[in-house]
PDB file of C-alpha atoms in Angstrom:
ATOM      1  CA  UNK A   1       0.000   0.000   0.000  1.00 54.00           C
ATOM      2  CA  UNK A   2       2.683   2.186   1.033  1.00 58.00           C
ATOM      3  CA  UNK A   3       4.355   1.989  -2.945  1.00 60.00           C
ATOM      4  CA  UNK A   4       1.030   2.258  -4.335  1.00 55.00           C
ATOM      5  CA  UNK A   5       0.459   5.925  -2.217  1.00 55.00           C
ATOM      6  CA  UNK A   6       4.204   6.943  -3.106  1.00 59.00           C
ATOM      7  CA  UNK A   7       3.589   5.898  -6.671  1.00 59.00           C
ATOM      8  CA  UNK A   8       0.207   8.395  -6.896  1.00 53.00           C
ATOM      9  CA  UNK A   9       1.931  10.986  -4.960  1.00 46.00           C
ATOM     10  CA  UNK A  10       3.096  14.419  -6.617  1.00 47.00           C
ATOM     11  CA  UNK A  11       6.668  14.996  -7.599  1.00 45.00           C
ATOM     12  CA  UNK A  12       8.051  16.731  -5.384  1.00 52.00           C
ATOM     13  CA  UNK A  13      11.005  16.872  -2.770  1.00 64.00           C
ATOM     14  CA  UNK A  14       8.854  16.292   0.318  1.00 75.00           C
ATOM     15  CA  UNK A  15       5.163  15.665  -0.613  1.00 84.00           C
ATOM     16  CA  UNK A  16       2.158  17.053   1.587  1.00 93.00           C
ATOM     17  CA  UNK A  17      -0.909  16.020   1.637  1.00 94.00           C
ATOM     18  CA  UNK A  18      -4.597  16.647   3.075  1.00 94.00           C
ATOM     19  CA  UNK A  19      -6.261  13.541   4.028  1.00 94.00           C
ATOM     20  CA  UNK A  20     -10.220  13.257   4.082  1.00 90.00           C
ATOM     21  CA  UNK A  21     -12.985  11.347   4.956  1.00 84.00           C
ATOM     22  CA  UNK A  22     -15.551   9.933   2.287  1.00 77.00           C
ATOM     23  CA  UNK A  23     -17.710   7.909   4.128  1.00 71.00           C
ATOM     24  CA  UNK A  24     -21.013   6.637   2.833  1.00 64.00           C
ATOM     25  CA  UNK A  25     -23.903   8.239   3.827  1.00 63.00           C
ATOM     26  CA  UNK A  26     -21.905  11.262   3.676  1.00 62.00           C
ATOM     27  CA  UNK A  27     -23.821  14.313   2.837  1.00 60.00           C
ATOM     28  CA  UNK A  28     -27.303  11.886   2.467  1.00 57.00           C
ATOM     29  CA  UNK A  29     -29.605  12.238   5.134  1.00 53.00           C
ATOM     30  CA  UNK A  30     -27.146  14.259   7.892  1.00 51.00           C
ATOM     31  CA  UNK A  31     -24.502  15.614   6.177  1.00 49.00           C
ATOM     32  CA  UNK A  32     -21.261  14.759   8.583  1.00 51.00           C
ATOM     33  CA  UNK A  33     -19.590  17.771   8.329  1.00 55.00           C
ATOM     34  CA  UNK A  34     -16.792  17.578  10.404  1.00 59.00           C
ATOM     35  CA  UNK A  35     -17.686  14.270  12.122  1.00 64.00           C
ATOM     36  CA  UNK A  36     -14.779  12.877  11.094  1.00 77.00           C
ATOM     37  CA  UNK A  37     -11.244  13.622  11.263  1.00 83.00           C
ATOM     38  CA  UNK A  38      -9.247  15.159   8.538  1.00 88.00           C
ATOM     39  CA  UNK A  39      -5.823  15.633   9.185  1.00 93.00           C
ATOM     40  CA  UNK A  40      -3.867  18.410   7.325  1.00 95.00           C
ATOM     41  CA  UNK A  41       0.121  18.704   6.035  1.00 95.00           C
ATOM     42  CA  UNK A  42       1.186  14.740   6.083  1.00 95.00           C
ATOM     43  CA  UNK A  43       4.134  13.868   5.581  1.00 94.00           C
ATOM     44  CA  UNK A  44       4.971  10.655   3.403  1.00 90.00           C
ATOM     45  CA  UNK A  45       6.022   8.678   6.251  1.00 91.00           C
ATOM     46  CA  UNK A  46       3.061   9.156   8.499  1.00 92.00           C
ATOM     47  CA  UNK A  47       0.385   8.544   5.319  1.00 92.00           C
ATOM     48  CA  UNK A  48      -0.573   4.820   6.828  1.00 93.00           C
ATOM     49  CA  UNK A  49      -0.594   6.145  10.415  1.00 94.00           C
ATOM     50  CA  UNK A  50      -2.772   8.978   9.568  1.00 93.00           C
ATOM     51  CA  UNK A  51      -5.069   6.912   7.247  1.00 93.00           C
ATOM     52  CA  UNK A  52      -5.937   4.288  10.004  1.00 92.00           C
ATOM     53  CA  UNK A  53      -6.894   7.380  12.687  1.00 90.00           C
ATOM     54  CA  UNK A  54      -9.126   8.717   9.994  1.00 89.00           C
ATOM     55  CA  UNK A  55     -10.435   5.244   9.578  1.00 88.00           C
ATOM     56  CA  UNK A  56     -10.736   5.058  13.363  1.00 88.00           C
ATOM     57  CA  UNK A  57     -12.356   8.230  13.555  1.00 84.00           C
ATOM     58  CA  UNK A  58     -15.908   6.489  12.599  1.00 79.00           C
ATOM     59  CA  UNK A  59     -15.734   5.474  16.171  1.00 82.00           C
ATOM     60  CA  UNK A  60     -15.505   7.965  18.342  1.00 77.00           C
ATOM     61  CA  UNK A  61     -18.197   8.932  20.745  1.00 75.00           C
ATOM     62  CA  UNK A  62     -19.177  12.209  18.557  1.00 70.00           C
ATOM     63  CA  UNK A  63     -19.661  10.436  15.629  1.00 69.00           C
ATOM     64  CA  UNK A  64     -21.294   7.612  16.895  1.00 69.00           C
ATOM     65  CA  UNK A  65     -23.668   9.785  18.861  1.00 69.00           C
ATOM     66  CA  UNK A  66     -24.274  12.345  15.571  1.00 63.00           C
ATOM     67  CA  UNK A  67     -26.861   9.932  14.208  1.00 59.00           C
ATOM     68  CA  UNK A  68     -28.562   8.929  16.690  1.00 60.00           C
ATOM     69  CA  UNK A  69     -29.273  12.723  18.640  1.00 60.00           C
ATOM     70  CA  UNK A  70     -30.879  13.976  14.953  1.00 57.00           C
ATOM     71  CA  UNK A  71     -33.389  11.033  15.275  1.00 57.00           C
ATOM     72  CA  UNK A  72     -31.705   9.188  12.829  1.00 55.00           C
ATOM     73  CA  UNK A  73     -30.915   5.037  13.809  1.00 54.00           C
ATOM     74  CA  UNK A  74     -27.903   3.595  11.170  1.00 53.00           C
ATOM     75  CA  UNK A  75     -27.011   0.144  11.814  1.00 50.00           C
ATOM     76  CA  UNK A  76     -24.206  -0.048   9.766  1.00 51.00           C
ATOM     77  CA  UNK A  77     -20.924   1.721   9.350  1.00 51.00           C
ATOM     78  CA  UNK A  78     -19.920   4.293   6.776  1.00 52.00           C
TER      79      UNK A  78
ATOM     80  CA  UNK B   1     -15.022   4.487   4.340  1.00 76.00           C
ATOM     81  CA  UNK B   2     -12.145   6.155   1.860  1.00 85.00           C
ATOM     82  CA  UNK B   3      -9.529   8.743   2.996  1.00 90.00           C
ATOM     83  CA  UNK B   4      -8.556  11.475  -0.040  1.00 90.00           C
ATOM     84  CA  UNK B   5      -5.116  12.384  -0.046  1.00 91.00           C
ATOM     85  CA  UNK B   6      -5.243  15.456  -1.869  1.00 91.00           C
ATOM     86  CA  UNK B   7      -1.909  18.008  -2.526  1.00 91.00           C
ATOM     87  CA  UNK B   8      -1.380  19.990   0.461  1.00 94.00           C
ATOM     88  CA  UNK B   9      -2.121  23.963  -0.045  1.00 94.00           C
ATOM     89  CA  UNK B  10      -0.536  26.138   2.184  1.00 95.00           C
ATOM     90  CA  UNK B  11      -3.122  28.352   2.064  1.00 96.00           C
ATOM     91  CA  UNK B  12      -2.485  32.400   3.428  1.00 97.00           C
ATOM     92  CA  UNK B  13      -6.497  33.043   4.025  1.00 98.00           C
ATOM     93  CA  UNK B  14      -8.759  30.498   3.915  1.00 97.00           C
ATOM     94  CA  UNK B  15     -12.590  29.732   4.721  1.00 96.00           C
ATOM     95  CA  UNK B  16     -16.433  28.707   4.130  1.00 96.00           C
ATOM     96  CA  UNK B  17     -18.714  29.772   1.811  1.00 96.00           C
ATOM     97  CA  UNK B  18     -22.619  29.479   1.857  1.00 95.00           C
ATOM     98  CA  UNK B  19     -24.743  29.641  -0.778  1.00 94.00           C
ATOM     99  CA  UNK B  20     -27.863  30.652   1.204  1.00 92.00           C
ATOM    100  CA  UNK B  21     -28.734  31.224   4.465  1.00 90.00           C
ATOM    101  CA  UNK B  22     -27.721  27.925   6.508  1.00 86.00           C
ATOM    102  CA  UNK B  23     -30.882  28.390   8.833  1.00 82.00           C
ATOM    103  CA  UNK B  24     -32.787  31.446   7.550  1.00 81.00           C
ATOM    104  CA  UNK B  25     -34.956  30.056   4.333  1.00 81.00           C
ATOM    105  CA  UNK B  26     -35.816  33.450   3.292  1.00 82.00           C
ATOM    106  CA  UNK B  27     -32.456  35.351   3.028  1.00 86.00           C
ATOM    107  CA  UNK B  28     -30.869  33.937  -0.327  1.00 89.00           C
ATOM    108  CA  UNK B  29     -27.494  35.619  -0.171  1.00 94.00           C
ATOM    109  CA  UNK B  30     -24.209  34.593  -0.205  1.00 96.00           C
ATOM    110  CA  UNK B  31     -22.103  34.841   3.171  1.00 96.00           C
ATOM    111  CA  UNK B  32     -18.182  34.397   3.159  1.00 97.00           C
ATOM    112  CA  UNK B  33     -16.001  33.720   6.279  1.00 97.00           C
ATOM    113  CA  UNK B  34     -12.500  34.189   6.293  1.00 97.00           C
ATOM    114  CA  UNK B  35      -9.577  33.638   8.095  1.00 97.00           C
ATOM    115  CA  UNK B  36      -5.721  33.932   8.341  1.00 98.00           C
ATOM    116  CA  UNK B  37      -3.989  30.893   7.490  1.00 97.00           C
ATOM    117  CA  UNK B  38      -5.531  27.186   6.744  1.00 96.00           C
ATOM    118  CA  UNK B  39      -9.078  26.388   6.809  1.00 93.00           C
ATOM    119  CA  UNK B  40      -9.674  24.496  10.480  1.00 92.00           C
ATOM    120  CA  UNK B  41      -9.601  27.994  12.412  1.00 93.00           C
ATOM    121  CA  UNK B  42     -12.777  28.773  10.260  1.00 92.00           C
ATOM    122  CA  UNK B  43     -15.035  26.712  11.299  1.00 88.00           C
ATOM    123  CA  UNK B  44     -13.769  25.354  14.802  1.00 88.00           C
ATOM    124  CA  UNK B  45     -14.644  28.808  16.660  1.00 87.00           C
ATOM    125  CA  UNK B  46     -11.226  28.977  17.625  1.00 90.00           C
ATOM    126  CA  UNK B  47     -11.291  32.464  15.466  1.00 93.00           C
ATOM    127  CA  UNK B  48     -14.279  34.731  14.444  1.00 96.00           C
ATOM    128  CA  UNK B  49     -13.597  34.648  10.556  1.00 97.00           C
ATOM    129  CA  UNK B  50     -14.702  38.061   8.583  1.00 97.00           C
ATOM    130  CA  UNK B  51     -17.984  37.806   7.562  1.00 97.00           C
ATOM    131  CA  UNK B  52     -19.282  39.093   4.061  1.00 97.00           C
ATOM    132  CA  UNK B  53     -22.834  38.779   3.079  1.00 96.00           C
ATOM    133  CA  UNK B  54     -23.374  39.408  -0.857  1.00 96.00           C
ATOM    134  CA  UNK B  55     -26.393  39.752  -2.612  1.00 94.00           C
ATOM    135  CA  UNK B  56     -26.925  36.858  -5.225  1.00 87.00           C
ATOM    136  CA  UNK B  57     -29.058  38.523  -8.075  1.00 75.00           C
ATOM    137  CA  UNK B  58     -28.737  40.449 -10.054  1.00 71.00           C
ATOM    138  CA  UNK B  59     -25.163  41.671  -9.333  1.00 78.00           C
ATOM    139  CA  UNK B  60     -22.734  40.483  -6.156  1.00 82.00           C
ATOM    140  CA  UNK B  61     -23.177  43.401  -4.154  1.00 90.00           C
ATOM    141  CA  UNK B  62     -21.788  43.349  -0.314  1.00 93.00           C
ATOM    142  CA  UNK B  63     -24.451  43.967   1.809  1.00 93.00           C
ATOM    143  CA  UNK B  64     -22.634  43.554   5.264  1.00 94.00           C
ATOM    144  CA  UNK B  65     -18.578  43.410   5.844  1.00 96.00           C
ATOM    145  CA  UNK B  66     -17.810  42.215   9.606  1.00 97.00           C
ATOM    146  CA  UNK B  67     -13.896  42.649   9.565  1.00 97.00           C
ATOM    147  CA  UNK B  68     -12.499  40.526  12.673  1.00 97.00           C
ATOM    148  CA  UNK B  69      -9.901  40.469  15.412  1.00 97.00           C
ATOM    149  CA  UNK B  70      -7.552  37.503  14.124  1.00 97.00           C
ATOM    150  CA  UNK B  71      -4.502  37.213  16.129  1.00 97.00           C
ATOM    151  CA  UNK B  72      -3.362  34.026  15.292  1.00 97.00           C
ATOM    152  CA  UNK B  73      -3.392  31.754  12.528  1.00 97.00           C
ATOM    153  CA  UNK B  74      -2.821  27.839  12.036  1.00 96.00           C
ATOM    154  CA  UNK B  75       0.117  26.910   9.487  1.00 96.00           C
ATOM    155  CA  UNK B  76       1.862  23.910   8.379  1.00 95.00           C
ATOM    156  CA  UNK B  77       4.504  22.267  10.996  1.00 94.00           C
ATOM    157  CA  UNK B  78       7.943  21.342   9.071  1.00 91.00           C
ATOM    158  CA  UNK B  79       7.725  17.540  10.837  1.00 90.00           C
ATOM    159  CA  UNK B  80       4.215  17.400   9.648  1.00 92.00           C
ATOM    160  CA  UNK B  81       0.988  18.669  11.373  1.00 93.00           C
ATOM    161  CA  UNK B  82      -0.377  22.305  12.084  1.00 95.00           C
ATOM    162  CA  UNK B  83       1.200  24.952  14.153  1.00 96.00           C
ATOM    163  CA  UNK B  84      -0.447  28.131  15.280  1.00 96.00           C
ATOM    164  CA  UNK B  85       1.313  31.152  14.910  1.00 97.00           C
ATOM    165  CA  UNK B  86       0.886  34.911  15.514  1.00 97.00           C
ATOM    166  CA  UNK B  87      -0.289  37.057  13.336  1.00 97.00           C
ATOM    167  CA  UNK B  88       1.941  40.373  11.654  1.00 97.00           C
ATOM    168  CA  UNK B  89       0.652  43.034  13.321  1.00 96.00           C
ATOM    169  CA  UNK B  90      -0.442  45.430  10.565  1.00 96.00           C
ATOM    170  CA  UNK B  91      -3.156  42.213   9.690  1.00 97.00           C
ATOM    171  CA  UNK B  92      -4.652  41.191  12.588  1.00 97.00           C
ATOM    172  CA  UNK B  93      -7.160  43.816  12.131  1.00 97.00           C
ATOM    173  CA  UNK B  94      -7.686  44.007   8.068  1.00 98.00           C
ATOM    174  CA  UNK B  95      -9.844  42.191   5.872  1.00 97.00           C
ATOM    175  CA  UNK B  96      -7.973  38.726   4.411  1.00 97.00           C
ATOM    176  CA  UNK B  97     -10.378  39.145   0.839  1.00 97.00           C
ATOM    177  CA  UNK B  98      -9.764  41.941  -1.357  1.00 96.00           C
ATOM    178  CA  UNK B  99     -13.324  43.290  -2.577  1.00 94.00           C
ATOM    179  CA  UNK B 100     -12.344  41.371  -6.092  1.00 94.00           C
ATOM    180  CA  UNK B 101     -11.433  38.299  -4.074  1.00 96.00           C
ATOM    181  CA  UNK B 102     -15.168  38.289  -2.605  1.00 96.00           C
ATOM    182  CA  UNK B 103     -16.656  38.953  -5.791  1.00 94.00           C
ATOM    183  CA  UNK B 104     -14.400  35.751  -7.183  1.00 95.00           C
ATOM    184  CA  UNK B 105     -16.244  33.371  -4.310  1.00 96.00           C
ATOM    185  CA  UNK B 106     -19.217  34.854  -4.642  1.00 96.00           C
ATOM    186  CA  UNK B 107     -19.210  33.742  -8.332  1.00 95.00           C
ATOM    187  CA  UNK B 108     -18.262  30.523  -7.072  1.00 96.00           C
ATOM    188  CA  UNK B 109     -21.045  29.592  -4.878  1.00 95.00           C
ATOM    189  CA  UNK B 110     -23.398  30.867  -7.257  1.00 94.00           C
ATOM    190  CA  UNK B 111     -21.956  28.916  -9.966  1.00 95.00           C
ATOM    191  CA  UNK B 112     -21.594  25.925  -7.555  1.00 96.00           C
ATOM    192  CA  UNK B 113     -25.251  26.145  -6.615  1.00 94.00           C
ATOM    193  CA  UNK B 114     -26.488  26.247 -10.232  1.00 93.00           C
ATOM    194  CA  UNK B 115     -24.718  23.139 -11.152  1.00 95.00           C
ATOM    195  CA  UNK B 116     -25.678  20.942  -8.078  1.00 93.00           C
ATOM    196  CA  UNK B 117     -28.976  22.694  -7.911  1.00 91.00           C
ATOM    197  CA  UNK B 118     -28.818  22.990  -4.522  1.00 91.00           C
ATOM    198  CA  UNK B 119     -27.463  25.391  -1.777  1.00 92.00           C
ATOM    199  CA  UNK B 120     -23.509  24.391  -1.463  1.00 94.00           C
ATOM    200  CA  UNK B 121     -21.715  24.669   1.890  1.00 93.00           C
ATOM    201  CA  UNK B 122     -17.856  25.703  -0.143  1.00 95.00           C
ATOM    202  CA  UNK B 123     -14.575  25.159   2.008  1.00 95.00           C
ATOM    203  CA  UNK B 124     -12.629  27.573   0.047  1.00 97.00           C
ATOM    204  CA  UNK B 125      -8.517  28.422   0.500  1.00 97.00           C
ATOM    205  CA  UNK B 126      -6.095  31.495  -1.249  1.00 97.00           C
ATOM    206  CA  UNK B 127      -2.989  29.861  -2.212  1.00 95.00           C
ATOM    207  CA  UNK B 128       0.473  31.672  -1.924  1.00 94.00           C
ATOM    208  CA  UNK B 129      -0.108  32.944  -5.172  1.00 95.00           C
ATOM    209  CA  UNK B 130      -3.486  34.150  -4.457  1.00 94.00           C
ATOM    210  CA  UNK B 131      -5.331  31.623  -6.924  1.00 96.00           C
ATOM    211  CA  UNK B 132      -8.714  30.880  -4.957  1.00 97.00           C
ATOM    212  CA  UNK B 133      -9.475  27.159  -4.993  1.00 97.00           C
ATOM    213  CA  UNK B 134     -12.435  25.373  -4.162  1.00 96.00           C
ATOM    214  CA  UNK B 135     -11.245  22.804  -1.744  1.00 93.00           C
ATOM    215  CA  UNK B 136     -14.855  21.179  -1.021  1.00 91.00           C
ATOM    216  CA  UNK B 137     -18.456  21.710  -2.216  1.00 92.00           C
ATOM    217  CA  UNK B 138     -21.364  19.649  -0.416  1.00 90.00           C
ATOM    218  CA  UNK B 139     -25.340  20.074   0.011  1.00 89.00           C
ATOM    219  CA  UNK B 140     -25.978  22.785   2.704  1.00 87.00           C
ATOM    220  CA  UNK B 141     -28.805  21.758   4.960  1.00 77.00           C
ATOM    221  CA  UNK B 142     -30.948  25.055   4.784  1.00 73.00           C
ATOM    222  CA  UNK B 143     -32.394  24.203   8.991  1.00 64.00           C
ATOM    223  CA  UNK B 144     -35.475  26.173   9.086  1.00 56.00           C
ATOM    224  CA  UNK B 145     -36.070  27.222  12.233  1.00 52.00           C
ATOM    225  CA  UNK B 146     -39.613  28.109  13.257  1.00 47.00           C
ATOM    226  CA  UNK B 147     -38.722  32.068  13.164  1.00 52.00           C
ATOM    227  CA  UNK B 148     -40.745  34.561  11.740  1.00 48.00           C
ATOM    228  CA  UNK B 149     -39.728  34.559   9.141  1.00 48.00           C
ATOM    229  CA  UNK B 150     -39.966  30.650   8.413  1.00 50.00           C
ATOM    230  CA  UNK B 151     -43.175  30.802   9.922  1.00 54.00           C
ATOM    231  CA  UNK B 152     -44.452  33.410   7.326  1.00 52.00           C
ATOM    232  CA  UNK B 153     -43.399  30.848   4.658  1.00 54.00           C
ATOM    233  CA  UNK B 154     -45.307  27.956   6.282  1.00 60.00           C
ATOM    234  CA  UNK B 155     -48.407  29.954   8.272  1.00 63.00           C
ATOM    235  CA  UNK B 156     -50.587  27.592  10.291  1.00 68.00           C
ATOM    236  CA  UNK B 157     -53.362  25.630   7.898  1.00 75.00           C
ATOM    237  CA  UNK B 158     -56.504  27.191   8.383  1.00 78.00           C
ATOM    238  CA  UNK B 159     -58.896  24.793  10.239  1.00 80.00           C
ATOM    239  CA  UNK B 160     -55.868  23.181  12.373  1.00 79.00           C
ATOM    240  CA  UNK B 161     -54.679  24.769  15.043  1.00 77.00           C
ATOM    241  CA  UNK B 162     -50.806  23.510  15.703  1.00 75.00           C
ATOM    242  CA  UNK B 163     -50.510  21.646  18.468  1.00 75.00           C
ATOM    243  CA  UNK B 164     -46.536  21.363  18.094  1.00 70.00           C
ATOM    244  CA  UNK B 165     -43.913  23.997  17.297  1.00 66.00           C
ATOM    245  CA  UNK B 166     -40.258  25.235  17.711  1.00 60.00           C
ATOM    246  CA  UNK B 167     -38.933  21.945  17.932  1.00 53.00           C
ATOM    247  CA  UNK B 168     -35.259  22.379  18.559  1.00 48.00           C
ATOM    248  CA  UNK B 169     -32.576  19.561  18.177  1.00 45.00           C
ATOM    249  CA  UNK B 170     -31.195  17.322  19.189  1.00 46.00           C
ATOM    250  CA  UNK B 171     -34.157  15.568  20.223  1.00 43.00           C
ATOM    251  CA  UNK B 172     -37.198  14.001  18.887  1.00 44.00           C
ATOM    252  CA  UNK B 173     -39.068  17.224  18.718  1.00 44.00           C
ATOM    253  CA  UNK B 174     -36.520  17.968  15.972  1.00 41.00           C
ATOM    254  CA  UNK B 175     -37.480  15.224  14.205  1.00 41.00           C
ATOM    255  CA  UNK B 176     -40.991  16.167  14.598  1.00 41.00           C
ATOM    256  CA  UNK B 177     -41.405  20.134  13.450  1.00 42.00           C
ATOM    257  CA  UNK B 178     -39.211  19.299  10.632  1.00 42.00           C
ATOM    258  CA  UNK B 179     -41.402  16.152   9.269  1.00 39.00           C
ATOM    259  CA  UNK B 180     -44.819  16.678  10.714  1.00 36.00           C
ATOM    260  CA  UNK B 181     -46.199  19.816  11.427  1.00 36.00           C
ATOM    261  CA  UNK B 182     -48.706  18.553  14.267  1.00 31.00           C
ATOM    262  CA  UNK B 183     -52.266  19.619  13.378  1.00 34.00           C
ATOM    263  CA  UNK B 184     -55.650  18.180  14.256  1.00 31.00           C
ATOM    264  CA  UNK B 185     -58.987  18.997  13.164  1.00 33.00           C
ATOM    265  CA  UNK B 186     -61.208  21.386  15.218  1.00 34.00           C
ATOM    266  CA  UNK B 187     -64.377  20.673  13.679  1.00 33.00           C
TER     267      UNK B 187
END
């Protein structure tokens, strides 16, 4: 995975990047806006770190609870 | 779930744009918040971003220009990460948009609206060259609330008295003034 991020990645000296959720249900119902984490300026060698907090970041308690307080029930994960 | 690993902009002034209104159905213009620096210190109240409101039709006028106190500003760590930082002086105080600048965003969110035929909640960001990018576009939610002026759009049905109103999340009564407007029959 790691060759197949450096082989998208720009051409530069030391590449920075913004990474982003895209969850389903994402902008359906509830929108999500800023439920989960986005992490800004990553360096190359913290790309895999950074992608599994973002992945992580579907479980915390304020996104977890951001369905359910709007009145909505989801049983499955984004 | 996917991550996006998009370039890195290292933006100087950065922000949100609406559309509309978020929660007011009946203003249609434009409003632009701005800050110093990248985009998180817009929208996590850490700062109070200028505010611009510009009229939508038939020419991007600005209607209201709240210029902020913005002592600091978040910028990109050399290890990786943000770092907040002061500030120059002479900017705390002034405007980060140029009246052209505005006029540039505005365009965008109208244009951005048009094509997704909704009301678009626009991260925006000025790179160091001053090229304004569109970092984000997604649906706004337009929340009515049950003001006056929402309630002028929606005035009780005649014959029903509401037995339900100004439902306020998050709870259930949300749920309820936004789907079902509680009425019964008097007769």
């Amino acid at each position: 995975m790691t060759q197949r991020l450096r082989n998208g990645s720009i051409d530069v000296e030391s590449p920075r990047v913004s990474m982003r959720s895209s969850a389903i249900g994402e902008d359906s119902e509830l929108s999500f806006a800023g439920q989960y984490l986005s992490l800004l300026n990553v360096p190359e060698n913290q790309l895999l770190q950074s992608y599994k907090f973002i992945v992580a970041s579907v479980y915390t308690p304020r996104a977890i609870s951001y369905p359910s307080t709007r009145g909505f029930v989801t049983k499955t994960s984004p | 779930m996917s991550v996006a690993c998009l370039q890195m902009v290292e933006s100087v002034a950065s922000g949100v744009l609406y559309s509309h209104h978020p929660y007011n159905l009946l203003d249609d213009n434009i409003i632009v918040s701005a800050v110093w620096g990248l985009g998180p210190y817009a929208v996590d109240g850490h700062i109070t971003p200028d505010t611009l409101v510009v009229s939508k039709d038939p020419e991007s006028v600005v209607i209201e220009s709240k210029i902020s106190h913005k002592p600091v500003q978040l910028v990109s760590n050399p290890d990786g990460g943000l770092m907040e930082i002061p500030v120059a002086i002479d900017r705390c105080d002034a405007a980060c948009l140029r009246p052209e600048q505005v006029q540039t965003l505005a365009e965008y969110a109208r244009k951005l609206e048009e094509h997704y035929r909704c009301a678009q909640d626009i991260e925006w960001a000025m790179d160091p060259t001053g090229r304004l990018l569109v970092l984000q576009t997604r649906p706004l939610r337009v929340q009515a609330t049950l003001d006056e002026a929402s309630e002028a759009l929606s005035p009780p049905v005649e014959g029903y008295p509401v037995l339900v109103a100004r439902g306020r999340w998050p709870s259930l009564a949300w749920v309820a003034a936004r789907y079902t407007m509680c009425v019964t029959r008097t007769t």
